[in-house]
Coordinates of C-alpha atoms in Angstrom, one line a residue:
M22 CA -42.2 -32.6 -18.7
D23 CA -41.1 -35.2 -16.3
R24 CA -42.3 -35.1 -13.0
F25 CA -38.7 -34.8 -11.5
R26 CA -38.1 -32.1 -13.8
R27 CA -41.4 -30.6 -12.5
M28 CA -39.8 -31.7 -8.8
E29 CA -36.6 -29.8 -9.3
I30 CA -38.4 -26.4 -10.5
F31 CA -40.8 -26.2 -7.7
N32 CA -38.0 -26.5 -5.2
A33 CA -36.3 -24.0 -6.9
V34 CA -39.5 -21.3 -6.5
V35 CA -39.5 -22.7 -3.0
E36 CA -35.9 -21.8 -2.1
A37 CA -36.1 -18.6 -4.0
G38 CA -39.5 -17.2 -3.2
Q39 CA -40.5 -16.2 -5.7
F40 CA -41.0 -17.4 -9.6
T41 CA -39.1 -14.7 -10.9
R42 CA -36.0 -15.5 -9.3
A43 CA -36.5 -19.3 -9.5
A44 CA -37.0 -18.8 -13.2
A45 CA -33.6 -16.9 -13.4
S46 CA -31.8 -19.1 -11.3
L47 CA -33.0 -22.2 -14.1
N48 CA -32.3 -20.0 -17.3
L49 CA -36.0 -20.5 -17.3
S50 CA -39.2 -17.9 -18.2
K51 CA -41.4 -16.9 -15.6
S52 CA -44.1 -18.4 -17.6
A53 CA -42.5 -21.7 -17.6
V54 CA -41.6 -21.9 -14.3
S55 CA -45.5 -20.9 -13.1
H56 CA -46.6 -23.5 -15.5
A57 CA -44.6 -26.5 -14.1
V58 CA -45.8 -25.5 -10.7
T59 CA -49.5 -25.6 -11.8
D60 CA -49.1 -28.9 -13.8
L61 CA -47.7 -30.6 -10.9
E62 CA -50.5 -29.0 -8.5
K63 CA -53.3 -30.8 -11.2
F64 CA -51.2 -33.8 -11.6
L65 CA -50.9 -34.4 -7.1
G66 CA -54.5 -33.3 -6.9
L67 CA -53.0 -30.5 -4.3
Q68 CA -52.6 -26.8 -3.5
L69 CA -48.7 -27.0 -2.7
L70 CA -48.1 -22.9 -2.5
T71 CA -50.3 -19.6 -2.2
R72 CA -49.6 -17.3 -3.9
S73 CA -50.0 -13.3 -3.1
N74 CA -49.0 -10.2 -5.1
R75 CA -45.9 -10.2 -2.8
S76 CA -44.8 -13.4 -1.3
L77 CA -45.5 -17.5 -1.8
Q78 CA -46.2 -19.4 1.1
L79 CA -46.0 -23.1 1.1
T80 CA -49.5 -24.9 2.2
E81 CA -49.3 -28.0 4.6
A82 CA -49.3 -30.1 1.5
G83 CA -46.5 -28.2 -0.2
E84 CA -44.6 -28.5 2.9
S85 CA -44.4 -32.1 3.2
Y86 CA -43.9 -32.6 -0.8
Y87 CA -40.7 -29.7 -0.7
E88 CA -39.3 -32.3 2.4
Q89 CA -39.7 -35.5 0.6
S90 CA -38.3 -34.1 -2.6
V91 CA -35.5 -32.8 -1.3
R92 CA -34.6 -36.3 0.0
I93 CA -35.7 -37.9 -3.3
L94 CA -33.9 -35.2 -5.9
S95 CA -30.2 -35.5 -3.3
D96 CA -30.7 -39.7 -3.6
L97 CA -31.6 -39.4 -7.2
S98 CA -28.2 -37.3 -7.8
E99 CA -25.7 -39.3 -5.9
L100 CA -27.2 -42.7 -7.4
E101 CA -26.6 -40.8 -11.1
S102 CA -22.9 -39.4 -10.3
V103 CA -21.8 -43.1 -8.7
T104 CA -23.6 -44.7 -11.7
R105 CA -22.7 -42.6 -14.3
K106 CA -18.9 -42.1 -13.7
S107 CA -17.4 -43.9 -10.4
D108 CA -17.4 -43.5 -6.6
K109 CA -14.0 -41.0 -6.9
A110 CA -15.4 -38.9 -10.1
V111 CA -18.0 -36.2 -9.3
S112 CA -18.6 -32.6 -11.6
G113 CA -20.4 -29.7 -11.9
R114 CA -20.1 -26.5 -10.0
I115 CA -19.8 -25.4 -6.0
R116 CA -20.2 -21.7 -4.7
L117 CA -18.4 -21.1 -2.0
S118 CA -18.5 -18.0 0.3
A119 CA -16.3 -16.9 3.0
P120 CA -14.3 -14.2 4.3
M121 CA -11.2 -13.1 2.5
T122 CA -8.2 -13.0 5.0
Y123 CA -9.5 -16.9 6.1
A124 CA -10.1 -18.3 2.4
C125 CA -6.8 -16.8 1.2
N126 CA -4.5 -17.7 4.3
E127 CA -6.5 -20.9 5.6
L128 CA -8.7 -22.6 2.6
A129 CA -6.5 -21.7 -0.1
P130 CA -4.5 -24.5 -0.1
I131 CA -7.6 -27.1 0.9
I132 CA -9.6 -25.9 -2.0
A133 CA -5.9 -26.1 -4.2
Q134 CA -5.8 -30.0 -3.7
F135 CA -10.0 -30.5 -3.9
M136 CA -9.4 -29.3 -7.2
D137 CA -6.5 -31.4 -8.1
D138 CA -8.0 -33.8 -6.9
N139 CA -11.7 -34.0 -8.6
P140 CA -10.6 -32.0 -11.9
S141 CA -14.1 -32.3 -13.2
V142 CA -15.6 -29.4 -10.4
K143 CA -15.3 -25.8 -11.3
V144 CA -15.4 -23.8 -8.0
E145 CA -16.3 -20.2 -7.5
L146 CA -15.2 -18.3 -4.6
V147 CA -17.2 -15.9 -3.2
L148 CA -15.1 -14.0 -0.8
T149 CA -16.6 -11.2 1.7
E150 CA -16.8 -10.3 4.9
T151 CA -20.3 -9.9 5.0
T152 CA -22.9 -12.5 6.2
L153 CA -24.7 -13.6 3.0
D154 CA -28.0 -15.0 2.5
L155 CA -27.1 -18.6 1.1
V156 CA -29.9 -19.0 -0.6
E157 CA -30.8 -15.9 -2.6
D158 CA -27.0 -15.5 -3.8
G159 CA -26.8 -19.5 -4.4
I160 CA -24.7 -20.1 -2.2
D161 CA -23.8 -24.1 -1.9
L162 CA -21.6 -24.1 1.0
A163 CA -19.9 -21.1 3.2
V164 CA -17.4 -21.0 6.2
R165 CA -18.2 -18.5 8.4
V166 CA -16.5 -17.1 11.5
G167 CA -18.2 -16.2 15.0
N168 CA -21.6 -16.9 16.2
L169 CA -24.2 -18.3 13.8
K170 CA -27.2 -16.3 13.5
D171 CA -29.4 -17.8 11.3
S172 CA -30.5 -20.8 13.0
R173 CA -31.9 -22.4 9.6
L174 CA -28.5 -23.1 8.6
I175 CA -27.2 -26.5 8.8
S176 CA -23.6 -26.0 10.2
R177 CA -20.7 -27.8 11.1
K178 CA -18.1 -26.8 13.5
I179 CA -14.1 -26.9 12.5
T180 CA -12.2 -24.8 14.9
T181 CA -12.0 -22.2 17.0
M182 CA -9.9 -18.7 16.3
S183 CA -8.0 -16.3 18.3
H184 CA -7.1 -12.7 18.2
I185 CA -4.1 -11.5 19.8
I186 CA -3.1 -8.1 20.1
C187 CA 0.6 -7.1 18.6
A188 CA 3.3 -4.5 17.3
S189 CA 6.7 -4.4 15.3
P190 CA 9.7 -4.6 17.6
D191 CA 10.3 -0.8 16.6
F192 CA 7.3 0.8 16.9
L193 CA 7.7 -0.5 20.6
K194 CA 11.2 1.2 20.9
R195 CA 9.8 4.5 19.9
Y196 CA 6.6 4.4 22.1
G197 CA 7.7 2.8 25.1
P198 CA 6.4 -0.4 26.7
L199 CA 2.6 -0.9 26.8
N200 CA 1.4 -2.3 30.6
G201 CA -2.4 -1.9 30.4
L202 CA -5.5 -1.8 28.0
D203 CA -5.1 2.0 29.1
D204 CA -1.5 2.7 27.6
L205 CA -2.9 1.8 24.2
N206 CA -5.2 5.2 24.4
R207 CA -1.8 6.9 23.5
V208 CA -0.3 5.2 20.4
N209 CA -2.0 4.9 16.9
C210 CA -3.9 1.9 16.7
L211 CA -4.4 -0.1 13.4
K212 CA -8.2 -1.2 13.1
F213 CA -10.1 -3.8 11.3
K214 CA -13.4 -2.1 9.8
Y215 CA -15.7 -4.8 10.9
T216 CA -14.4 -5.1 14.4
P217 CA -14.6 -1.5 16.0
I218 CA -14.6 -3.2 19.4
W219 CA -11.9 -5.4 20.5
N220 CA -13.2 -7.9 22.4
L221 CA -10.2 -9.2 25.0
I222 CA -10.2 -11.8 27.9
R223 CA -7.7 -12.1 30.9
M224 CA -7.8 -14.1 33.5
G225 CA -11.4 -15.1 33.1
R226 CA -12.3 -11.5 33.1
D227 CA -14.2 -9.7 29.8
Y228 CA -13.1 -6.4 28.6
K229 CA -14.3 -4.5 25.7
F230 CA -11.6 -1.7 24.0
T231 CA -12.4 0.9 21.4
P232 CA -9.3 1.7 19.1
K233 CA -8.3 4.8 18.3
G234 CA -6.3 5.8 15.5
R235 CA -5.5 7.1 11.8
L236 CA -5.9 3.6 9.9
V237 CA -9.1 1.5 8.9
S238 CA -9.2 -1.1 6.5
N239 CA -10.9 -4.5 5.5
S240 CA -8.0 -6.3 5.4
G241 CA -6.5 -8.2 7.6
E242 CA -3.6 -8.7 5.6
G243 CA -2.6 -4.8 4.7
L244 CA -3.1 -4.1 9.1
R245 CA -0.6 -6.8 9.1
E246 CA 1.6 -4.9 6.7
F247 CA 1.3 -1.8 8.4
A248 CA 2.1 -3.0 12.0
I249 CA 5.6 -4.7 10.5
A250 CA 6.0 -1.0 9.1
G251 CA 6.0 0.2 12.7
Q252 CA 2.9 1.9 11.9
G253 CA 0.5 0.8 15.1
V254 CA -0.8 -1.8 17.2
T255 CA -3.2 -4.0 15.7
F256 CA -5.3 -7.1 16.4
L257 CA -5.4 -9.6 14.6
P258 CA -6.1 -13.6 14.2
Q259 CA -3.6 -15.5 15.6
F260 CA -2.9 -17.5 12.4
L261 CA -2.4 -14.4 10.3
A262 CA 0.3 -13.0 13.1
G263 CA 1.7 -16.3 13.3
P264 CA 4.3 -16.4 11.0
A265 CA 5.4 -12.5 11.6
L266 CA 5.6 -13.4 15.3
S267 CA 7.6 -16.6 14.4
Q268 CA 10.5 -14.4 12.4
G269 CA 10.4 -11.4 15.4
R270 CA 8.6 -9.0 12.8
L271 CA 5.9 -8.6 15.0
V272 CA 5.8 -9.2 19.1
R273 CA 2.5 -9.9 20.9
V274 CA 1.4 -6.1 23.2
L275 CA -0.3 -6.8 26.6
P276 CA 0.3 -11.1 25.9
D277 CA -2.1 -11.7 29.1
Y278 CA -5.1 -10.5 27.1
A279 CA -6.3 -12.1 23.9
G280 CA -9.5 -12.1 22.1
R281 CA -12.1 -14.5 22.8
N282 CA -12.5 -17.2 20.6
L283 CA -14.7 -17.7 17.9
D284 CA -16.3 -20.7 16.2
V285 CA -15.3 -21.5 12.5
S286 CA -17.9 -23.2 10.9
I287 CA -19.2 -24.9 8.0
V288 CA -22.6 -24.1 6.7
R289 CA -24.9 -25.0 4.1
P290 CA -28.3 -24.0 3.1
P291 CA -31.3 -25.7 4.7
G292 CA -33.2 -28.2 2.9
R293 CA -31.4 -28.5 0.1
H294 CA -29.8 -31.8 -1.3
F295 CA -26.2 -32.3 -0.1
P296 CA -24.4 -33.0 -3.7
L297 CA -21.6 -35.1 -3.3
R298 CA -19.3 -33.0 -4.7
V299 CA -20.1 -30.6 -1.8
R300 CA -19.9 -33.0 0.4
R301 CA -16.4 -34.0 -0.5
L302 CA -15.0 -30.5 -0.1
S303 CA -17.2 -30.0 3.3
D304 CA -15.2 -33.1 4.2
L305 CA -11.9 -32.1 3.1
I306 CA -11.9 -28.5 4.8
A307 CA -13.2 -30.0 8.0
E308 CA -10.5 -32.7 8.0
S309 CA -7.6 -30.3 7.1
I310 CA -7.9 -27.1 9.3

């Protein structure tokens, strides 16, 4: 086994945190992965990992070797891509994670353009409102909304997103004008599963409102359509409510109140090499948004 392959296997073990998971990601047997790491340590004359029944830990030499090997493999991958084909041609798979509503409404045309421009690249979309572990779930790139809790991630802020309170004109005719947050307590609120509290700001002051209502959904598009149908007041991202607002199917409620701006960021796993295909998609998303 050549030294670059042993290097790739070692990096996969470090990023997976165990031999079994690394073997599955590489489509190798666990014993083959273990032997490759052992052979690498013998070749270097150094212990790179300390092993226990439950975990693997990098030694000081292992940390140094891992950091340098990530850079070397990244450089090698890009060199091969540019040399084998051309500077414009890239291939391979990208596993991209994003919130479903944001992906369907904002990212879909960007990804479609990227795939038209790069016909040899396959894109696997993992659409979820939950926060995935990028390393454990094998995610190359993710778009996230809100504060980033994992400081290890390599992040790039691309824009901000705000929310507004809105309802249909017919609903407001039936239930009368809503002049303050207390008025929301007397009407049906359409609730997003992952936003149990509406964090609002008015004239620089923060407010928290807990909506009450008979409908809860994990789909922003679904809440928008129920609001358009006159079923209640909801709290939607500006990008999602915008077309219905401009068409008059929705109107803003309590326009003095708005959701706090949330950062939208592109993130990628720490320490991993950054293939050219992934870099190009990241750049296109950032430039387009």
